[in-house]
PDB file of C-alpha atoms in Angstrom:
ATOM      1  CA  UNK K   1      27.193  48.572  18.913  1.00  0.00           C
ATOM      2  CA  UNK K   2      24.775  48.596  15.846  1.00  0.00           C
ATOM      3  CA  UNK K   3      26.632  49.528  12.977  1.00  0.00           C
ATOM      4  CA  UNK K   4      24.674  50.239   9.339  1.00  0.00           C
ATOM      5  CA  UNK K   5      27.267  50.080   6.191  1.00  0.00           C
ATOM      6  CA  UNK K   6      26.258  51.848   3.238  1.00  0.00           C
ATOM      7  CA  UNK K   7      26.805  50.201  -0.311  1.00  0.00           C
ATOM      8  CA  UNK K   8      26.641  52.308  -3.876  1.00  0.00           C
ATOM      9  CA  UNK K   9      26.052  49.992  -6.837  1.00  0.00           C
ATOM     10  CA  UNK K  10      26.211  51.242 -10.526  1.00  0.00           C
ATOM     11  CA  UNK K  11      23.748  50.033 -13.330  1.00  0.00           C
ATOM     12  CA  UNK K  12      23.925  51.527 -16.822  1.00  0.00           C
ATOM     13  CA  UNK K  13      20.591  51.140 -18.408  1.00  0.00           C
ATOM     14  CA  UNK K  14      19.761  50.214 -21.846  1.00  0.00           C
ATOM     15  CA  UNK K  15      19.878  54.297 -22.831  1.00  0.00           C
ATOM     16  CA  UNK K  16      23.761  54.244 -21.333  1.00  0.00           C
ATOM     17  CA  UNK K  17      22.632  56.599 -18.590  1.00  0.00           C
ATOM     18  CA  UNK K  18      24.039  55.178 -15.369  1.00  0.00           C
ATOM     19  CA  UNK K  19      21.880  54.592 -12.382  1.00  0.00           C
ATOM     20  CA  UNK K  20      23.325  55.278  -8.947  1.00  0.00           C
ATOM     21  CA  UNK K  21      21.137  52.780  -6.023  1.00  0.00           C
ATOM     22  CA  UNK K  22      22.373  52.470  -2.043  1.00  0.00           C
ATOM     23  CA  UNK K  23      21.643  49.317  -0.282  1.00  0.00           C
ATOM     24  CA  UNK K  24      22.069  49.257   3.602  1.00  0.00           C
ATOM     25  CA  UNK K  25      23.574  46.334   5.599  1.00  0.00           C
ATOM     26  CA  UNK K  26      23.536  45.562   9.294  1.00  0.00           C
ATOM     27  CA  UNK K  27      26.977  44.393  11.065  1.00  0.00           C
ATOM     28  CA  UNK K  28      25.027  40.984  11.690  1.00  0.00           C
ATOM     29  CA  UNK K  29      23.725  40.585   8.670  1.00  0.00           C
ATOM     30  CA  UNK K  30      25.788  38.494   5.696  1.00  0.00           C
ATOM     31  CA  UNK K  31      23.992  40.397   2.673  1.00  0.00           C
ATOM     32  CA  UNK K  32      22.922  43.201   1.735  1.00  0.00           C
ATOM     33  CA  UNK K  33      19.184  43.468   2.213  1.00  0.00           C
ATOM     34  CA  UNK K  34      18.288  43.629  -1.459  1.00  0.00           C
ATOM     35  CA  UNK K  35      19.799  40.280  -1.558  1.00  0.00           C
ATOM     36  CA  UNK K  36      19.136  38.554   1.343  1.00  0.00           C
ATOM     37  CA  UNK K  37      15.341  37.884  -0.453  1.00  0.00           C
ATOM     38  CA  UNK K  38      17.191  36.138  -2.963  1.00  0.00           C
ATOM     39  CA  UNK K  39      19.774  34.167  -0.541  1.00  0.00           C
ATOM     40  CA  UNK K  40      16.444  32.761   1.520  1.00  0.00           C
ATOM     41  CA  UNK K  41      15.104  31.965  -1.613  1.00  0.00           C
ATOM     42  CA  UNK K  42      17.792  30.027  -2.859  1.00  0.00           C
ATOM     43  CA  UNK K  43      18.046  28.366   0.436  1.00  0.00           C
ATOM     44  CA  UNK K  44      14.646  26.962   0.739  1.00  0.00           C
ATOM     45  CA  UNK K  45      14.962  25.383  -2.857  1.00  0.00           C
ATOM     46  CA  UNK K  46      18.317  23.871  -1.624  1.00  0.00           C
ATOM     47  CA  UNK K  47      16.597  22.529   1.461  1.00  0.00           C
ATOM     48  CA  UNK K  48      13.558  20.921  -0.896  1.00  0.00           C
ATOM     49  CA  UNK K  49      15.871  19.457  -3.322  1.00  0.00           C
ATOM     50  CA  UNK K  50      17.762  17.823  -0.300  1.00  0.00           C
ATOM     51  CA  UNK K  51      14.122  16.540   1.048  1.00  0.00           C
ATOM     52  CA  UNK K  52      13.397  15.119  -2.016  1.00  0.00           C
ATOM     53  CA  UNK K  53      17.008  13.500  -2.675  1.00  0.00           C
ATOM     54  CA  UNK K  54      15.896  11.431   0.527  1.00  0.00           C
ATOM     55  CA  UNK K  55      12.250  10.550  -0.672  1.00  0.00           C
ATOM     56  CA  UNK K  56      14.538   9.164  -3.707  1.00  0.00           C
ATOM     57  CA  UNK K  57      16.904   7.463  -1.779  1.00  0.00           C
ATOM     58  CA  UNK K  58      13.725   5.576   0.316  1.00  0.00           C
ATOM     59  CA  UNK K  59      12.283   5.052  -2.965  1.00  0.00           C
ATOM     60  CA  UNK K  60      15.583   3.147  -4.562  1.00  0.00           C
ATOM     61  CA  UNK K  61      15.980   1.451  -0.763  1.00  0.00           C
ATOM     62  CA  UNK K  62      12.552  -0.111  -1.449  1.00  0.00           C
ATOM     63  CA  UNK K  63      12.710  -1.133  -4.948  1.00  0.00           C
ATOM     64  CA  UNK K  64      16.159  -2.539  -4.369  1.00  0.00           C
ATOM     65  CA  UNK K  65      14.827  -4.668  -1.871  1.00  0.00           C
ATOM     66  CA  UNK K  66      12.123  -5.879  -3.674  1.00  0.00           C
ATOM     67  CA  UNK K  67      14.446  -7.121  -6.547  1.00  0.00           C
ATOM     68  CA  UNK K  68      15.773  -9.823  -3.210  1.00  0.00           C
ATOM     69  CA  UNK K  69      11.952 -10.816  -3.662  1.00  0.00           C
ATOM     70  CA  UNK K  70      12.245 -12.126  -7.458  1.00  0.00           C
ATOM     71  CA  UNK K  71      16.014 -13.461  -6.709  1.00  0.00           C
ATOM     72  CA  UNK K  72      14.660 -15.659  -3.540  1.00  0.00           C
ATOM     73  CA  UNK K  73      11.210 -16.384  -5.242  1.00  0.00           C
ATOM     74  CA  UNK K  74      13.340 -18.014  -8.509  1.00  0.00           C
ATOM     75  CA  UNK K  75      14.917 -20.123  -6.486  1.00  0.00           C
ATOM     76  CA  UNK K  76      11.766 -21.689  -4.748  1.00  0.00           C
ATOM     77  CA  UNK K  77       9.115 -21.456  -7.237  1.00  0.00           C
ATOM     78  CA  UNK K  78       9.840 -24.905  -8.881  1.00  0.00           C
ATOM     79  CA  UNK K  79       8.982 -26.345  -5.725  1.00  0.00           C
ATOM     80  CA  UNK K  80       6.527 -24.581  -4.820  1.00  0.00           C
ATOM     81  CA  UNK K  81       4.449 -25.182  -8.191  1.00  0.00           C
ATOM     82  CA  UNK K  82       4.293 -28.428  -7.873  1.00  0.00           C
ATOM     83  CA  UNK K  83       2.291 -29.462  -5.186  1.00  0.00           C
ATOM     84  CA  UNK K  84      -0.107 -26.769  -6.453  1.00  0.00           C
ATOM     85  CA  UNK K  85      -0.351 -28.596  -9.877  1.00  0.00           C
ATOM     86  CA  UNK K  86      -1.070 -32.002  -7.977  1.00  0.00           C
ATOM     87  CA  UNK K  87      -3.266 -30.185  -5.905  1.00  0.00           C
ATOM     88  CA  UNK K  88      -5.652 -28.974  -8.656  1.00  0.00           C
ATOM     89  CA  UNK K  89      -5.093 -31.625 -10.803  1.00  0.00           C
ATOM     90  CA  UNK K  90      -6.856 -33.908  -8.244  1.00  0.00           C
ATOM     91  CA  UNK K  91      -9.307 -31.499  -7.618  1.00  0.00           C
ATOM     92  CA  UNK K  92     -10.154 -31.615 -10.502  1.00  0.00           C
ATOM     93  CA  UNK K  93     -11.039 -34.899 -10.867  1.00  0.00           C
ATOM     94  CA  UNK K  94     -12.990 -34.754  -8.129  1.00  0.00           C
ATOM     95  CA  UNK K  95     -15.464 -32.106  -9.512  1.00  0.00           C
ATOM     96  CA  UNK K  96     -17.299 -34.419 -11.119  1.00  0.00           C
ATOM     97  CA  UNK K  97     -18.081 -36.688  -8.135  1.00  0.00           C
ATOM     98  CA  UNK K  98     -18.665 -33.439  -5.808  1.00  0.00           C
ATOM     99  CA  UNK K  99     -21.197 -32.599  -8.664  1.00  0.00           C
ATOM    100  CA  UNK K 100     -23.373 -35.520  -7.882  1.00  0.00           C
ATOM    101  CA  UNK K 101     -23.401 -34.480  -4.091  1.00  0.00           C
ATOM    102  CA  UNK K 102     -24.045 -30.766  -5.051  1.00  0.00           C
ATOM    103  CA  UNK K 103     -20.435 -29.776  -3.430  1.00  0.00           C
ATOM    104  CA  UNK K 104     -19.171 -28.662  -6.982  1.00  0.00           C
ATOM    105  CA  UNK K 105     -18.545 -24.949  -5.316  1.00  0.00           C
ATOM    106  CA  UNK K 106     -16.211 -26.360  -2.848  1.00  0.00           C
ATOM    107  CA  UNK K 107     -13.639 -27.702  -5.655  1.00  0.00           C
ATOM    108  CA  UNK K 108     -14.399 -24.534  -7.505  1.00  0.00           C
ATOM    109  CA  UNK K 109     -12.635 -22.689  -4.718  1.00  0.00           C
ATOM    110  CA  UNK K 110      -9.955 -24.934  -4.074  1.00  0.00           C
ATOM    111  CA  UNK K 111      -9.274 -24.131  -7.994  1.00  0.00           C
ATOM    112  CA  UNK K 112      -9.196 -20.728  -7.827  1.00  0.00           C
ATOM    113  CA  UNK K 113      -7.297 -20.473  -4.670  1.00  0.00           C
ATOM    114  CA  UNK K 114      -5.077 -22.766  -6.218  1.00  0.00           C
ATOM    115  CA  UNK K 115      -4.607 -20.393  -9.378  1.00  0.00           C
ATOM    116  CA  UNK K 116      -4.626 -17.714  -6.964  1.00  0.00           C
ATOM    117  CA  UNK K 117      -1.404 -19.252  -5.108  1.00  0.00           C
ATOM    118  CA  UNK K 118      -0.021 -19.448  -8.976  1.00  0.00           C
ATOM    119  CA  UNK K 119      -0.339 -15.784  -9.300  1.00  0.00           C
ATOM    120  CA  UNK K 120       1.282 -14.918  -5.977  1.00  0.00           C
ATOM    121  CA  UNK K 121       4.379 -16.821  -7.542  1.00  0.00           C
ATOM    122  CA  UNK K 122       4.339 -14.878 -10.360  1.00  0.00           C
ATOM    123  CA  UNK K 123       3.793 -11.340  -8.429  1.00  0.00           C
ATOM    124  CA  UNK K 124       7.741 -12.857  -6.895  1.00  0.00           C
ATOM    125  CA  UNK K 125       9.223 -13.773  -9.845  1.00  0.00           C
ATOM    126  CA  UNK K 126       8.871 -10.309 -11.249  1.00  0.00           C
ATOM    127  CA  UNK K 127      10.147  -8.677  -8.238  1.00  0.00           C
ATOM    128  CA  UNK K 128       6.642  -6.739  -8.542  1.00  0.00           C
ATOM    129  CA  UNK K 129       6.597  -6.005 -11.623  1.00  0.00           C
ATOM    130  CA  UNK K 130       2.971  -6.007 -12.656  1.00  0.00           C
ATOM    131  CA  UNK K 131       1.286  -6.442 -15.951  1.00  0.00           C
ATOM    132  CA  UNK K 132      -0.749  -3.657 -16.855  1.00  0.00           C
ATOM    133  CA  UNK K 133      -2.897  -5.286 -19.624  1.00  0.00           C
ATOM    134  CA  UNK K 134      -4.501  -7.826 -16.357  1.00  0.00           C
ATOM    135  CA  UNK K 135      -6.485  -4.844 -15.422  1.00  0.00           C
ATOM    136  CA  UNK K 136      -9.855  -4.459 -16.303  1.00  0.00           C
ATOM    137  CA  UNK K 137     -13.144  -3.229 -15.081  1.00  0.00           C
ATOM    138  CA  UNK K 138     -14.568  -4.810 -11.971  1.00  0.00           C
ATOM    139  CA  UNK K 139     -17.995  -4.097  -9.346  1.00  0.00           C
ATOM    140  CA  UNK K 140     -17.062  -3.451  -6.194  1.00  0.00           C
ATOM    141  CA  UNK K 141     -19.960  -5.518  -4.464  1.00  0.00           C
ATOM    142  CA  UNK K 142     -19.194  -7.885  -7.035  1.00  0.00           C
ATOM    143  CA  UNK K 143     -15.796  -8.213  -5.710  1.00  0.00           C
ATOM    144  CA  UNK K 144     -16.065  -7.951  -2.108  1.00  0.00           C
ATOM    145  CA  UNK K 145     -18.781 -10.723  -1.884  1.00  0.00           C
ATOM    146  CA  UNK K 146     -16.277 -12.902  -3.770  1.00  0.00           C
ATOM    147  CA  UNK K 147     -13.882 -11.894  -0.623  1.00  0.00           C
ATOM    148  CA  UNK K 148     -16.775 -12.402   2.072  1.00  0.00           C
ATOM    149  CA  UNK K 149     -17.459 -16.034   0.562  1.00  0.00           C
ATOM    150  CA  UNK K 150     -13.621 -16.713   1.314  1.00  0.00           C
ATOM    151  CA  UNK K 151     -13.437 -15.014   4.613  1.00  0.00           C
ATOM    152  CA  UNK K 152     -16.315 -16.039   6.364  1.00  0.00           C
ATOM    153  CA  UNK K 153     -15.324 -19.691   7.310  1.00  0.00           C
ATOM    154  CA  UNK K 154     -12.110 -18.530   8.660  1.00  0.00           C
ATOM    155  CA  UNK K 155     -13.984 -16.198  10.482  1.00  0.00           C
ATOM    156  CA  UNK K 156     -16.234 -19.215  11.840  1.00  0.00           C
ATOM    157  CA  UNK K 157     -12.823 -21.332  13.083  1.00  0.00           C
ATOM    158  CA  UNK K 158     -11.630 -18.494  14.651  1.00  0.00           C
ATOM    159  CA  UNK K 159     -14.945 -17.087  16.527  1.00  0.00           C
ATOM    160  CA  UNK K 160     -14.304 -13.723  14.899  1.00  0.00           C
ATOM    161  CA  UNK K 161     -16.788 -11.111  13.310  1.00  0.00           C
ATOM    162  CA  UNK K 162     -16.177 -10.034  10.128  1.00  0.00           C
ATOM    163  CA  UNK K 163     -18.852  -7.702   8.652  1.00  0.00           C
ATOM    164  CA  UNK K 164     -18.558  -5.907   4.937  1.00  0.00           C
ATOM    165  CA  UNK K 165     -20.556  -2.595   4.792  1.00  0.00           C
ATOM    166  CA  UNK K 166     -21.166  -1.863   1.074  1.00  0.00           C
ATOM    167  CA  UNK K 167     -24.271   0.499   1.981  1.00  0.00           C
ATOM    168  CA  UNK K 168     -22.515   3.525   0.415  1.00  0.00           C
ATOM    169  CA  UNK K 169     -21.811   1.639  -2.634  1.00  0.00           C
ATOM    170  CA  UNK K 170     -24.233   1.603  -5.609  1.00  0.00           C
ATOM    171  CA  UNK K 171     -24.317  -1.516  -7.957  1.00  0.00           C
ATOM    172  CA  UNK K 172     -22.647   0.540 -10.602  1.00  0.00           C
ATOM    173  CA  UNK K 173     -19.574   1.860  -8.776  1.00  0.00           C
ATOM    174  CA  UNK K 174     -16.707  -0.012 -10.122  1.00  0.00           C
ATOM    175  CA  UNK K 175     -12.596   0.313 -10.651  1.00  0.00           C
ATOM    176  CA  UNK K 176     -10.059  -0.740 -13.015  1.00  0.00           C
ATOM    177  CA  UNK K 177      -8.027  -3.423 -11.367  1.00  0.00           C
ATOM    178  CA  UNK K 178      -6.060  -6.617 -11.242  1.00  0.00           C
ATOM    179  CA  UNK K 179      -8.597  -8.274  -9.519  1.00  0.00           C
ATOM    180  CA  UNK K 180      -6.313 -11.287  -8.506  1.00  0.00           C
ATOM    181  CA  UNK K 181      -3.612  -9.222  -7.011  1.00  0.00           C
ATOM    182  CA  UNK K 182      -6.204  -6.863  -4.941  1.00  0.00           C
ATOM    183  CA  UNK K 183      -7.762  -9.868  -3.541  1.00  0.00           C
ATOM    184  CA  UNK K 184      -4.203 -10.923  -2.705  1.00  0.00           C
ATOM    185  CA  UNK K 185      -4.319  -7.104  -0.886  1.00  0.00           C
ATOM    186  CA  UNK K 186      -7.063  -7.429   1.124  1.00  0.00           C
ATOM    187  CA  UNK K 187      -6.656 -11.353   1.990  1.00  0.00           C
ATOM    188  CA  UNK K 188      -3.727 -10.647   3.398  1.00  0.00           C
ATOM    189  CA  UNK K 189      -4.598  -7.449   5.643  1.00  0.00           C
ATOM    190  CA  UNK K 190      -7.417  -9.140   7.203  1.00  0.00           C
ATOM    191  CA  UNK K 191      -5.074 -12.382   7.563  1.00  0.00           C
ATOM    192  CA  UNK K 192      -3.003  -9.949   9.505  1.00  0.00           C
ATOM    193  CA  UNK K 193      -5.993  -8.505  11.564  1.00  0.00           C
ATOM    194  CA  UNK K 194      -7.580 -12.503  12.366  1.00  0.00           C
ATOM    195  CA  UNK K 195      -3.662 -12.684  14.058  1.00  0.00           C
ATOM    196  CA  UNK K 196      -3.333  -9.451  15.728  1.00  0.00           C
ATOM    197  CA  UNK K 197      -7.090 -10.516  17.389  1.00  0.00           C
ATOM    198  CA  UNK K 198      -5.601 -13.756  18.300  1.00  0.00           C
ATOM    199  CA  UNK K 199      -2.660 -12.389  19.690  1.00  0.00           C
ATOM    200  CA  UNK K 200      -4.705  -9.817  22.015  1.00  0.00           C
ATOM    201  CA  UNK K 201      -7.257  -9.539  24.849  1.00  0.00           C
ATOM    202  CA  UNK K 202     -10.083  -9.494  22.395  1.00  0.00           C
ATOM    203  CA  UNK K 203      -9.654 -13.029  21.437  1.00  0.00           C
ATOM    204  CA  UNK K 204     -12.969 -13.590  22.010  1.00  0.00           C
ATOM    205  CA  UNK K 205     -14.765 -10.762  20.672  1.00  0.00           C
ATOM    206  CA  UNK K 206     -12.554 -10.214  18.048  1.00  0.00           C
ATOM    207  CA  UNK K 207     -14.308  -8.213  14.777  1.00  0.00           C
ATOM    208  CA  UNK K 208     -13.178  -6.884  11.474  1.00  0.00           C
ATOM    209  CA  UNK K 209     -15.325  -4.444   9.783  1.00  0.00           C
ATOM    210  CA  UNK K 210     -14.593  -3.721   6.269  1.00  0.00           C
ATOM    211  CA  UNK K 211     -16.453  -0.300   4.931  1.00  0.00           C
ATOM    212  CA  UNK K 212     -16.592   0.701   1.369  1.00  0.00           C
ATOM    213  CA  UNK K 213     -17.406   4.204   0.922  1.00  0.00           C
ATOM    214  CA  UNK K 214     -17.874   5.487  -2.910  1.00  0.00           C
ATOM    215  CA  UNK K 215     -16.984   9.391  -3.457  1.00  0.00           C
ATOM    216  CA  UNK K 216     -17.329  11.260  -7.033  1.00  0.00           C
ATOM    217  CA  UNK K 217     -13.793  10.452  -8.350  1.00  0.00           C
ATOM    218  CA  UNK K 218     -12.687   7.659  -5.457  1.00  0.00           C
ATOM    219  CA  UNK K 219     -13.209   4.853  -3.732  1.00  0.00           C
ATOM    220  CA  UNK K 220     -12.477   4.647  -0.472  1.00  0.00           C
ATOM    221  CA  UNK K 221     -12.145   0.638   1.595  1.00  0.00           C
ATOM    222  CA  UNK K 222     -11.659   0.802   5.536  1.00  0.00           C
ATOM    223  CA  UNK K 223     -10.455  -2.499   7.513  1.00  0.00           C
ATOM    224  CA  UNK K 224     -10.919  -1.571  10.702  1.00  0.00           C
ATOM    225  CA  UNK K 225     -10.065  -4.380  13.438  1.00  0.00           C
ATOM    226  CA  UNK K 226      -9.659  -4.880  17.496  1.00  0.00           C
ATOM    227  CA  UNK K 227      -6.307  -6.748  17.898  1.00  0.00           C
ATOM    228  CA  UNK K 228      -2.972  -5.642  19.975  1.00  0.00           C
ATOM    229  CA  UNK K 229      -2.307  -2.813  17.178  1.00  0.00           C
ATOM    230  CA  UNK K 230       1.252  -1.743  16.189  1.00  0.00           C
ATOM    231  CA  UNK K 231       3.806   0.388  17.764  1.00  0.00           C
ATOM    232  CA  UNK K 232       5.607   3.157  16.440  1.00  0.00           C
ATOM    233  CA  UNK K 233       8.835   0.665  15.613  1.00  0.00           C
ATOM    234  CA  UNK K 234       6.492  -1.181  13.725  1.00  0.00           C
ATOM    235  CA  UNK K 235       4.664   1.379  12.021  1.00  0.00           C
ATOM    236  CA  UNK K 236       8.063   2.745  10.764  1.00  0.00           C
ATOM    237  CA  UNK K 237       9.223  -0.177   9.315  1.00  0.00           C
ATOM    238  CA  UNK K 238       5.693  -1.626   8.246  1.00  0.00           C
ATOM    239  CA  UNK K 239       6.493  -1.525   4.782  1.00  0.00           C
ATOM    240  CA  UNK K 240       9.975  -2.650   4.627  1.00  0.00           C
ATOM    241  CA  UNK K 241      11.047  -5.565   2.873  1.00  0.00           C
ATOM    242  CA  UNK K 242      11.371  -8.584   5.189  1.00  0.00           C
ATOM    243  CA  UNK K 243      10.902  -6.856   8.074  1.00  0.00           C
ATOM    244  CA  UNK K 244       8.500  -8.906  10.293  1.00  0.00           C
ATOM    245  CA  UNK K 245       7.352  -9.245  14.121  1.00  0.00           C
ATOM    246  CA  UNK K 246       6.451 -13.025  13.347  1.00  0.00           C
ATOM    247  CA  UNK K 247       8.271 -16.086  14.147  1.00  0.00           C
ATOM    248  CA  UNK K 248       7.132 -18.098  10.643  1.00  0.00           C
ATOM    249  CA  UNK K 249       6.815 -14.521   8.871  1.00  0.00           C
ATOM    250  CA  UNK K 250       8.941 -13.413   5.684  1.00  0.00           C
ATOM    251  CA  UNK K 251       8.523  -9.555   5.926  1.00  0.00           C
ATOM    252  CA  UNK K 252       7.076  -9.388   2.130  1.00  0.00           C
ATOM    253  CA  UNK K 253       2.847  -9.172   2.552  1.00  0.00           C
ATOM    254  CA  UNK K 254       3.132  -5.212   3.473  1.00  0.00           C
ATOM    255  CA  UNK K 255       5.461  -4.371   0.968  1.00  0.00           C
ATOM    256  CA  UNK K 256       3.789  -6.404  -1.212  1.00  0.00           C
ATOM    257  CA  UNK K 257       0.691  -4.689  -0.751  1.00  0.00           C
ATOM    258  CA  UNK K 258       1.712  -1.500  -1.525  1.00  0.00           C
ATOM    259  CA  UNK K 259       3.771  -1.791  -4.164  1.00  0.00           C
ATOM    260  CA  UNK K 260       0.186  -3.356  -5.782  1.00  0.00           C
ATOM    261  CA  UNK K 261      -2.042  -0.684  -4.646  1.00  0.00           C
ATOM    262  CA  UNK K 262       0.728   1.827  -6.064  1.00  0.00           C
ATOM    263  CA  UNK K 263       0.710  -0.068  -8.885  1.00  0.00           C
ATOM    264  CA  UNK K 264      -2.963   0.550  -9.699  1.00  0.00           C
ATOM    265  CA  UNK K 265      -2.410   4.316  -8.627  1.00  0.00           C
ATOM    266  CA  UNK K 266      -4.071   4.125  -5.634  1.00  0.00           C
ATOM    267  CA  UNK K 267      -3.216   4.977  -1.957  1.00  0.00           C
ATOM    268  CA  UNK K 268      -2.769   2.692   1.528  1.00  0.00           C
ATOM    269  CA  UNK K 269      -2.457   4.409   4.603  1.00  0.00           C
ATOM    270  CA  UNK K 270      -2.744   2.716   8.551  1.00  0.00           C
ATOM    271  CA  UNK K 271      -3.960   4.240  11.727  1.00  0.00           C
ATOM    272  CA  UNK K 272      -2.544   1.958  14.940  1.00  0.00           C
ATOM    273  CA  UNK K 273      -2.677   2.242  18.471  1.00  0.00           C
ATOM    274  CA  UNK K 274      -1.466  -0.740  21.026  1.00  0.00           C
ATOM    275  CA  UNK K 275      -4.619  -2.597  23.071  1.00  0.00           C
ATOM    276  CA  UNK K 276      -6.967  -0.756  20.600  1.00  0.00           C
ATOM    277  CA  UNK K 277      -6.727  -1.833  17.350  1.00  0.00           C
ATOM    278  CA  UNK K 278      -5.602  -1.113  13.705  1.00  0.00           C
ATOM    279  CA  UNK K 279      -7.269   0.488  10.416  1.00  0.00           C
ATOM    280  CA  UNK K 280      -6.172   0.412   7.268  1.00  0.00           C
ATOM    281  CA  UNK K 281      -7.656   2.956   4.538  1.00  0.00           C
ATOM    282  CA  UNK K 282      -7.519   2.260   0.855  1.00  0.00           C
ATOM    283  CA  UNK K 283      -8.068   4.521  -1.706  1.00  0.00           C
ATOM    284  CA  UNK K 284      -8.851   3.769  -5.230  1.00  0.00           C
ATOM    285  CA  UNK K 285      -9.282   5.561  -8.827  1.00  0.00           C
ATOM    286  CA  UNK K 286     -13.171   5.147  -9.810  1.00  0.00           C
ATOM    287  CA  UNK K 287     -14.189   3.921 -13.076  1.00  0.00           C
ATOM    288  CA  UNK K 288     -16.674   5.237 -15.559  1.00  0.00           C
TER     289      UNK K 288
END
């Protein structure tokens, strides 16, 4: 049976006059109705605070398991540095006689891949913490044809297409970055896309597109690529620390990555679909 229950509530005003009010409740109803406003109210705050309690928690998750990365990179950086310093030490003394033969460029790059590898150490001894101070103003087609001068013989090896569409770009647009560690960004993701195309029907018509699109406050950078894409397991654990699908892999590029392109207050995001393909889209702060 519906029931309604009358309650009387007393307020004295600031005068000392009381004021006589009637609120009405249903049998299923908990409160009266001039509270229930306030209950719901209460109860969606309680409900954000516990959604972002978990963002936190993922948050602390992540950053706790990047401080395994500087612990495990201490213990192997010695050894890894040294090769590297024989390495460019002898490249360097071949620059001279490469000069003769007009093949200077080629121990050039060696060098600053080899200073490159020096920074990635770094990056893991610091457990990601970056240095703001390395940032600094840099072109984007600047930049990127830096990247297509190291990308395009791998491409060549590996029968693949890679194209860089800086159309929508003008010579001015530019962003403050690391430009070592965003390198180490994109190297990486299209080091992941020349595998996935290995790895898939399109072996031999693999392609990578990269398309830089300037907008009034943003830059936007699409990797777009034709390999086996990524599940939904994989998607969900993409950027977990040491989480990897690869036999040789350590589960630290992807978290890597972002933690970088976070660090420069920028965005990643990934679009994946199995037989199809993958994109990546990066978004980045413009500079004046």
């Amino acid at each position: 049976m519906y029931m309604r229950h009358n309650f009387r509530h007393r307020f004295r005003r600031k005068n000392n006059t009381l004021n006589k009010t009637t609120s009405f409740k249903d049998k299923t109803s908990s409160f009266p109705d001039h509270i229930s406003p306030q209950v719901e109210s209460i109860q969606k705050k309680y409900q954000e605070a516990e959604e972002q309690i978990a963002h936190l928690k993922n948050i602390i998750f992540h950053q706790e398991r990047l401080c395994l990365v500087g612990r495990f990179a201490a213990g192997i950086a010695h050894e890894v540095r040294n090769p590297l310093t024989i390495i460019k030490g002898f490249m360097q003394l071949l620059h001279k006689d490469l000069e003769r033969i007009d093949k200077k460029d080629y121990a050039e790059m060696v060098i600053s891949e080899v200073n490159r590898a020096n920074h990635i150490i770094e990056n893991f001894l610091t457990a990601a913490k970056f240095n703001e101070s390395s940032k600094k103003k840099v072109y984007l087609k600047q930049f990127f044809a830096e990247i297509d001068a190291l990308i395009q013989s791998e491409a060549l090896l590996r029968n693949i297409k890679i194209s860089i569409n800086l159309e929508q770009v003008d010579s001015n647009c530019a962003t403050q970055m690391d430009s070592q560690e965003i390198k180490q960004v994109f190297l990486n993701l299209l080091k992941n896309s020349v595998e996935a195309i290995e790895d898939s029907p399109n072996k031999n018509e693999g392609y990578i597109c990269i398309k830089v699109i300037q907008k009034n406050e943003y830059i936007k950078i699409s990797i777009n690529d034709n390999g086996k894409g990524m599940d939904d397991a994989v998607l969900l654990n993409l950027y977990t620390p040491f989480f990897t699908t690869k036999e040789e892999g350590t589960g630290l590029g992807m978290a890597l990555c972002r933690e970088i392109i976070h660090n420069h207050n920028g965005k990643i995001e990934v679009e994946s679909e199995v037989g199809v393909g993958t994109r990546f889209d990066i978004y980045l702060n413009r500079s004046e």
